[in-house]
């Protein structure tokens, strides 16, 4: 399983754009990059997933360069409610459609603190 | 997406006792997973529970300590046996969302069960 490396913590002021970069040098061809968000006293929540280039949804954007060895989660105009831990994961696709077993492993995560 | 309910949400337990955590899903799911999150730490996968078969445990976790049941496609239990203070953690149940259009291996989590062992 590809290992991920991301900053332990980040601070940002309200209204700013936040970019969290994740390194995954050993990503495999069949791996997808996935981000989760975890608030205190809650389980992680899926935010976004991508394979290459750029993916955008109502919550965030995910930028993935051509070599896929890193990715950047972008949160536009953060608010205090975005204070959470953000996890970058590399998730194997192999066997997914055949119902195969794929383990999902969480890394250390980035603790984002949004400041008023 | 599936809604997961876990019970208890929190409990304080005495050393040497056992506690069973329940995970109820509002829809039938194939794969259920149990994670542990120690204070201030990330999540660690304990085991995968599939209906009709024995749970598959990760390295460092054994069935005698963390027996798991999966009687049907909407329910699972995790028991933490013979607890010690080192077992104080949040235990989370999750299911894989079988929605290929959403993405690969996307998980939905319960709110977790916070155990404190004295």
mmCIF file of C-alpha atoms in Angstrom:
data_model
loop_
_atom_site.group_PDB
_atom_site.id
_atom_site.type_symbol
_atom_site.label_atom_id
_atom_site.label_comp_id
_atom_site.label_asym_id
_atom_site.label_seq_id
_atom_site.Cartn_x
_atom_site.Cartn_y
_atom_site.Cartn_z
ATOM 1 C CA UNK A 1 0.000 0.000 0.000
ATOM 2 C CA UNK A 2 1.295 3.421 -0.928
ATOM 3 C CA UNK A 3 2.247 5.546 2.051
ATOM 4 C CA UNK A 4 1.150 9.169 2.275
ATOM 5 C CA UNK A 5 2.922 12.128 3.848
ATOM 6 C CA UNK A 6 1.143 15.354 4.747
ATOM 7 C CA UNK A 7 1.773 18.247 7.140
ATOM 8 C CA UNK A 8 0.838 17.554 10.737
ATOM 9 C CA UNK A 9 -0.963 20.857 11.166
ATOM 10 C CA UNK A 10 -1.904 24.105 9.437
ATOM 11 C CA UNK A 11 -3.446 27.389 10.509
ATOM 12 C CA UNK A 12 -5.529 29.648 8.298
ATOM 13 C CA UNK A 13 -7.644 32.749 8.723
ATOM 14 C CA UNK A 14 -11.302 32.749 7.877
ATOM 15 C CA UNK A 15 -12.044 33.559 4.256
ATOM 16 C CA UNK A 16 -8.721 32.360 2.928
ATOM 17 C CA UNK A 17 -8.137 29.516 0.529
ATOM 18 C CA UNK A 18 -6.366 26.572 2.109
ATOM 19 C CA UNK A 19 -4.217 24.128 0.196
ATOM 20 C CA UNK A 20 -3.113 20.892 1.852
ATOM 21 C CA UNK A 21 -0.514 18.926 -0.047
ATOM 22 C CA UNK A 22 -0.021 15.204 0.259
ATOM 23 C CA UNK A 23 2.913 13.176 -0.998
ATOM 24 C CA UNK A 24 2.409 9.613 -2.237
ATOM 25 C CA UNK A 25 5.561 8.677 -4.140
ATOM 26 C CA UNK A 26 4.786 4.973 -4.383
ATOM 27 C CA UNK A 27 1.275 5.271 -5.756
ATOM 28 C CA UNK A 28 0.305 2.383 -8.015
ATOM 29 C CA UNK A 29 -1.441 2.526 -11.363
ATOM 30 C CA UNK A 30 -4.738 1.287 -9.916
ATOM 31 C CA UNK A 31 -4.713 3.591 -6.883
ATOM 32 C CA UNK A 32 -7.080 6.506 -6.385
ATOM 33 C CA UNK A 33 -6.372 9.532 -4.184
ATOM 34 C CA UNK A 34 -9.037 10.108 -1.584
ATOM 35 C CA UNK A 35 -9.529 12.746 1.095
ATOM 36 C CA UNK A 36 -11.574 12.530 4.263
ATOM 37 C CA UNK A 37 -12.501 15.158 6.845
ATOM 38 C CA UNK A 38 -12.942 14.412 10.540
ATOM 39 C CA UNK A 39 -14.525 16.737 13.073
ATOM 40 C CA UNK A 40 -14.066 16.143 16.806
ATOM 41 C CA UNK A 41 -16.326 13.410 18.164
ATOM 42 C CA UNK A 42 -17.312 12.264 14.685
ATOM 43 C CA UNK A 43 -16.175 9.616 12.251
ATOM 44 C CA UNK A 44 -14.315 10.649 9.093
ATOM 45 C CA UNK A 45 -16.392 11.911 6.200
ATOM 46 C CA UNK A 46 -15.519 11.412 2.528
ATOM 47 C CA UNK A 47 -14.732 14.697 0.778
ATOM 48 C CA UNK A 48 -13.334 14.000 -2.655
ATOM 49 C CA UNK A 49 -11.550 11.444 -4.771
ATOM 50 C CA UNK A 50 -9.541 11.674 -7.963
ATOM 51 C CA UNK A 51 -7.231 9.766 -10.255
ATOM 52 C CA UNK A 52 -5.494 12.494 -12.233
ATOM 53 C CA UNK A 53 -5.792 16.184 -13.209
ATOM 54 C CA UNK A 54 -8.433 18.145 -11.355
ATOM 55 C CA UNK A 55 -11.632 17.177 -9.600
ATOM 56 C CA UNK A 56 -14.077 19.655 -8.085
ATOM 57 C CA UNK A 57 -17.214 19.234 -6.037
ATOM 58 C CA UNK A 58 -19.295 21.433 -3.771
ATOM 59 C CA UNK A 59 -16.847 21.044 -0.896
ATOM 60 C CA UNK A 60 -13.346 21.115 -2.354
ATOM 61 C CA UNK A 61 -11.058 20.775 -5.334
ATOM 62 C CA UNK A 62 -8.392 18.159 -5.785
ATOM 63 C CA UNK A 63 -5.365 18.799 -7.955
ATOM 64 C CA UNK A 64 -3.253 15.869 -9.110
ATOM 65 C CA UNK A 65 -0.161 16.379 -11.316
ATOM 66 C CA UNK A 66 0.634 14.087 -14.214
ATOM 67 C CA UNK A 67 3.088 11.940 -12.255
ATOM 68 C CA UNK A 68 0.461 11.452 -9.479
ATOM 69 C CA UNK A 69 3.170 11.421 -6.810
ATOM 70 C CA UNK A 70 1.438 14.180 -4.906
ATOM 71 C CA UNK A 71 -1.954 15.810 -4.641
ATOM 72 C CA UNK A 72 -3.349 19.047 -3.244
ATOM 73 C CA UNK A 73 -6.684 19.469 -1.521
ATOM 74 C CA UNK A 74 -7.987 23.001 -1.929
ATOM 75 C CA UNK A 75 -10.656 24.415 0.362
ATOM 76 C CA UNK A 76 -12.023 27.753 -0.894
ATOM 77 C CA UNK A 77 -12.744 30.539 1.594
ATOM 78 C CA UNK A 78 -12.586 28.498 4.779
ATOM 79 C CA UNK A 79 -14.766 29.222 7.774
ATOM 80 C CA UNK A 80 -14.450 28.261 11.428
ATOM 81 C CA UNK A 81 -16.554 25.172 10.725
ATOM 82 C CA UNK A 82 -13.804 23.833 8.464
ATOM 83 C CA UNK A 83 -11.586 23.282 11.502
ATOM 84 C CA UNK A 84 -10.967 19.542 11.355
ATOM 85 C CA UNK A 85 -8.422 16.861 10.579
ATOM 86 C CA UNK A 86 -7.996 16.126 6.871
ATOM 87 C CA UNK A 87 -6.742 12.716 5.799
ATOM 88 C CA UNK A 88 -5.122 11.923 2.482
ATOM 89 C CA UNK A 89 -5.436 8.286 1.457
ATOM 90 C CA UNK A 90 -4.346 6.205 -1.484
ATOM 91 C CA UNK A 91 -7.068 3.681 -2.177
ATOM 92 C CA UNK A 92 -6.673 0.612 -4.368
ATOM 93 C CA UNK A 93 -9.256 0.106 -7.071
ATOM 94 C CA UNK A 94 -8.173 -3.414 -7.942
ATOM 95 C CA UNK A 95 -10.929 -5.891 -7.384
ATOM 96 C CA UNK A 96 -13.493 -3.241 -6.534
ATOM 97 C CA UNK A 97 -16.025 -4.160 -9.180
ATOM 98 C CA UNK A 98 -15.633 -7.872 -8.526
ATOM 99 C CA UNK A 99 -16.302 -7.407 -4.842
ATOM 100 C CA UNK A 100 -12.742 -8.090 -3.842
ATOM 101 C CA UNK A 101 -11.359 -7.067 -0.515
ATOM 102 C CA UNK A 102 -9.448 -3.800 -0.370
ATOM 103 C CA UNK A 103 -8.077 -2.426 2.845
ATOM 104 C CA UNK A 104 -8.327 1.320 3.406
ATOM 105 C CA UNK A 105 -5.459 2.681 5.511
ATOM 106 C CA UNK A 106 -5.427 6.107 7.105
ATOM 107 C CA UNK A 107 -2.272 8.172 7.475
ATOM 108 C CA UNK A 108 -1.513 10.778 10.112
ATOM 109 C CA UNK A 109 -3.759 13.525 8.756
ATOM 110 C CA UNK A 110 -3.435 17.313 8.791
ATOM 111 C CA UNK A 111 -5.053 19.225 11.613
ATOM 112 C CA UNK A 112 -6.442 22.432 10.134
ATOM 113 C CA UNK A 113 -7.209 25.237 12.551
ATOM 114 C CA UNK A 114 -9.206 28.132 11.131
ATOM 115 C CA UNK A 115 -8.662 31.361 13.010
ATOM 116 C CA UNK A 116 -11.253 34.142 13.232
ATOM 117 C CA UNK B 1 -25.538 6.867 1.470
ATOM 118 C CA UNK B 2 -25.811 4.473 4.406
ATOM 119 C CA UNK B 3 -26.530 5.775 7.896
ATOM 120 C CA UNK B 4 -24.635 4.044 10.688
ATOM 121 C CA UNK B 5 -25.677 3.980 14.321
ATOM 122 C CA UNK B 6 -23.259 2.879 17.005
ATOM 123 C CA UNK B 7 -24.014 1.996 20.591
ATOM 124 C CA UNK B 8 -22.840 2.936 23.120
ATOM 125 C CA UNK B 9 -21.610 6.371 22.107
ATOM 126 C CA UNK B 10 -19.372 6.397 25.145
ATOM 127 C CA UNK B 11 -18.735 4.327 28.222
ATOM 128 C CA UNK B 12 -16.449 4.112 31.210
ATOM 129 C CA UNK B 13 -15.333 0.598 31.994
ATOM 130 C CA UNK B 14 -13.397 -1.150 34.672
ATOM 131 C CA UNK B 15 -10.161 -2.972 33.997
ATOM 132 C CA UNK B 16 -10.684 -6.649 33.234
ATOM 133 C CA UNK B 17 -14.244 -6.329 31.981
ATOM 134 C CA UNK B 18 -15.529 -6.682 28.431
ATOM 135 C CA UNK B 19 -17.759 -4.405 26.403
ATOM 136 C CA UNK B 20 -19.673 -5.054 23.213
ATOM 137 C CA UNK B 21 -20.158 -2.266 20.696
ATOM 138 C CA UNK B 22 -23.043 -2.490 18.280
ATOM 139 C CA UNK B 23 -23.120 -1.166 14.733
ATOM 140 C CA UNK B 24 -26.426 -0.904 12.894
ATOM 141 C CA UNK B 25 -26.650 0.149 9.249
ATOM 142 C CA UNK B 26 -29.861 1.336 7.620
ATOM 143 C CA UNK B 27 -29.226 -0.650 4.450
ATOM 144 C CA UNK B 28 -27.668 -3.949 3.496
ATOM 145 C CA UNK B 29 -23.941 -3.747 2.972
ATOM 146 C CA UNK B 30 -21.390 -6.318 1.990
ATOM 147 C CA UNK B 31 -18.297 -5.138 3.778
ATOM 148 C CA UNK B 32 -18.096 -3.671 7.271
ATOM 149 C CA UNK B 33 -14.927 -2.519 8.949
ATOM 150 C CA UNK B 34 -13.923 -1.810 12.521
ATOM 151 C CA UNK B 35 -11.326 0.863 13.255
ATOM 152 C CA UNK B 36 -9.692 2.085 16.430
ATOM 153 C CA UNK B 37 -8.632 5.665 17.027
ATOM 154 C CA UNK B 38 -6.448 6.197 20.060
ATOM 155 C CA UNK B 39 -6.413 9.651 21.660
ATOM 156 C CA UNK B 40 -4.933 12.216 19.282
ATOM 157 C CA UNK B 41 -4.055 9.562 16.727
ATOM 158 C CA UNK B 42 -5.182 8.459 13.309
ATOM 159 C CA UNK B 43 -7.403 5.488 12.570
ATOM 160 C CA UNK B 44 -6.127 1.921 12.642
ATOM 161 C CA UNK B 45 -8.034 -0.892 10.980
ATOM 162 C CA UNK B 46 -8.860 -3.691 13.418
ATOM 163 C CA UNK B 47 -10.711 -6.097 11.163
ATOM 164 C CA UNK B 48 -13.016 -6.588 8.232
ATOM 165 C CA UNK B 49 -16.353 -8.258 8.891
ATOM 166 C CA UNK B 50 -18.216 -9.973 6.091
ATOM 167 C CA UNK B 51 -21.549 -11.661 6.623
ATOM 168 C CA UNK B 52 -21.338 -15.416 6.718
ATOM 169 C CA UNK B 53 -17.608 -15.677 7.241
ATOM 170 C CA UNK B 54 -15.023 -15.172 9.930
ATOM 171 C CA UNK B 55 -13.704 -11.666 10.372
ATOM 172 C CA UNK B 56 -10.296 -10.886 8.915
ATOM 173 C CA UNK B 57 -8.006 -9.296 11.488
ATOM 174 C CA UNK B 58 -5.123 -6.956 10.858
ATOM 175 C CA UNK B 59 -1.664 -7.469 12.262
ATOM 176 C CA UNK B 60 -1.633 -6.741 15.972
ATOM 177 C CA UNK B 61 -5.286 -7.577 16.533
ATOM 178 C CA UNK B 62 -6.539 -11.015 17.532
ATOM 179 C CA UNK B 63 -9.943 -12.609 17.728
ATOM 180 C CA UNK B 64 -9.644 -13.466 21.417
ATOM 181 C CA UNK B 65 -9.227 -9.805 22.279
ATOM 182 C CA UNK B 66 -11.609 -8.335 19.696
ATOM 183 C CA UNK B 67 -14.253 -10.914 18.775
ATOM 184 C CA UNK B 68 -16.547 -9.725 16.000
ATOM 185 C CA UNK B 69 -19.957 -10.933 14.946
ATOM 186 C CA UNK B 70 -21.708 -10.249 11.659
ATOM 187 C CA UNK B 71 -25.069 -12.038 11.828
ATOM 188 C CA UNK B 72 -26.632 -10.255 8.849
ATOM 189 C CA UNK B 73 -26.033 -7.591 6.226
ATOM 190 C CA UNK B 74 -27.074 -4.674 8.445
ATOM 191 C CA UNK B 75 -25.510 -5.419 11.817
ATOM 192 C CA UNK B 76 -22.176 -6.162 13.468
ATOM 193 C CA UNK B 77 -20.709 -6.170 16.939
ATOM 194 C CA UNK B 78 -17.185 -5.701 18.232
ATOM 195 C CA UNK B 79 -16.304 -6.860 21.710
ATOM 196 C CA UNK B 80 -13.307 -5.477 23.528
ATOM 197 C CA UNK B 81 -12.359 -8.228 25.961
ATOM 198 C CA UNK B 82 -10.493 -8.129 29.245
ATOM 199 C CA UNK B 83 -9.977 -4.397 28.928
ATOM 200 C CA UNK B 84 -6.978 -2.468 30.173
ATOM 201 C CA UNK B 85 -6.361 1.296 30.189
ATOM 202 C CA UNK B 86 -4.468 0.870 26.899
ATOM 203 C CA UNK B 87 -7.786 -0.029 25.259
ATOM 204 C CA UNK B 88 -9.129 3.458 25.929
ATOM 205 C CA UNK B 89 -9.951 4.620 22.418
ATOM 206 C CA UNK B 90 -12.675 5.517 20.006
ATOM 207 C CA UNK B 91 -13.936 2.487 18.121
ATOM 208 C CA UNK B 92 -15.494 3.204 14.748
ATOM 209 C CA UNK B 93 -17.643 1.095 12.507
ATOM 210 C CA UNK B 94 -17.608 1.776 8.787
ATOM 211 C CA UNK B 95 -19.088 0.381 5.625
ATOM 212 C CA UNK B 96 -18.000 0.534 2.051
ATOM 213 C CA UNK B 97 -20.341 2.511 -0.120
ATOM 214 C CA UNK B 98 -21.190 0.313 -3.071
ATOM 215 C CA UNK B 99 -21.652 3.232 -5.433
ATOM 216 C CA UNK B 100 -19.102 2.921 -8.244
ATOM 217 C CA UNK B 101 -20.161 6.299 -9.614
ATOM 218 C CA UNK B 102 -19.129 7.905 -6.337
ATOM 219 C CA UNK B 103 -15.668 6.466 -6.328
ATOM 220 C CA UNK B 104 -13.489 3.548 -5.358
ATOM 221 C CA UNK B 105 -13.559 2.139 -1.852
ATOM 222 C CA UNK B 106 -15.367 5.098 -0.319
ATOM 223 C CA UNK B 107 -16.263 4.516 3.317
ATOM 224 C CA UNK B 108 -19.042 5.840 5.514
ATOM 225 C CA UNK B 109 -18.356 5.921 9.252
ATOM 226 C CA UNK B 110 -20.422 5.854 12.366
ATOM 227 C CA UNK B 111 -19.876 8.522 15.017
ATOM 228 C CA UNK B 112 -17.787 6.117 17.048
ATOM 229 C CA UNK B 113 -17.869 4.656 20.545
ATOM 230 C CA UNK B 114 -15.556 6.343 23.019
ATOM 231 C CA UNK B 115 -14.328 3.899 25.648
ATOM 232 C CA UNK B 116 -12.454 4.893 28.769
ATOM 233 C CA UNK B 117 -10.951 2.082 30.816
ATOM 234 C CA UNK B 118 -10.065 2.808 34.422
#
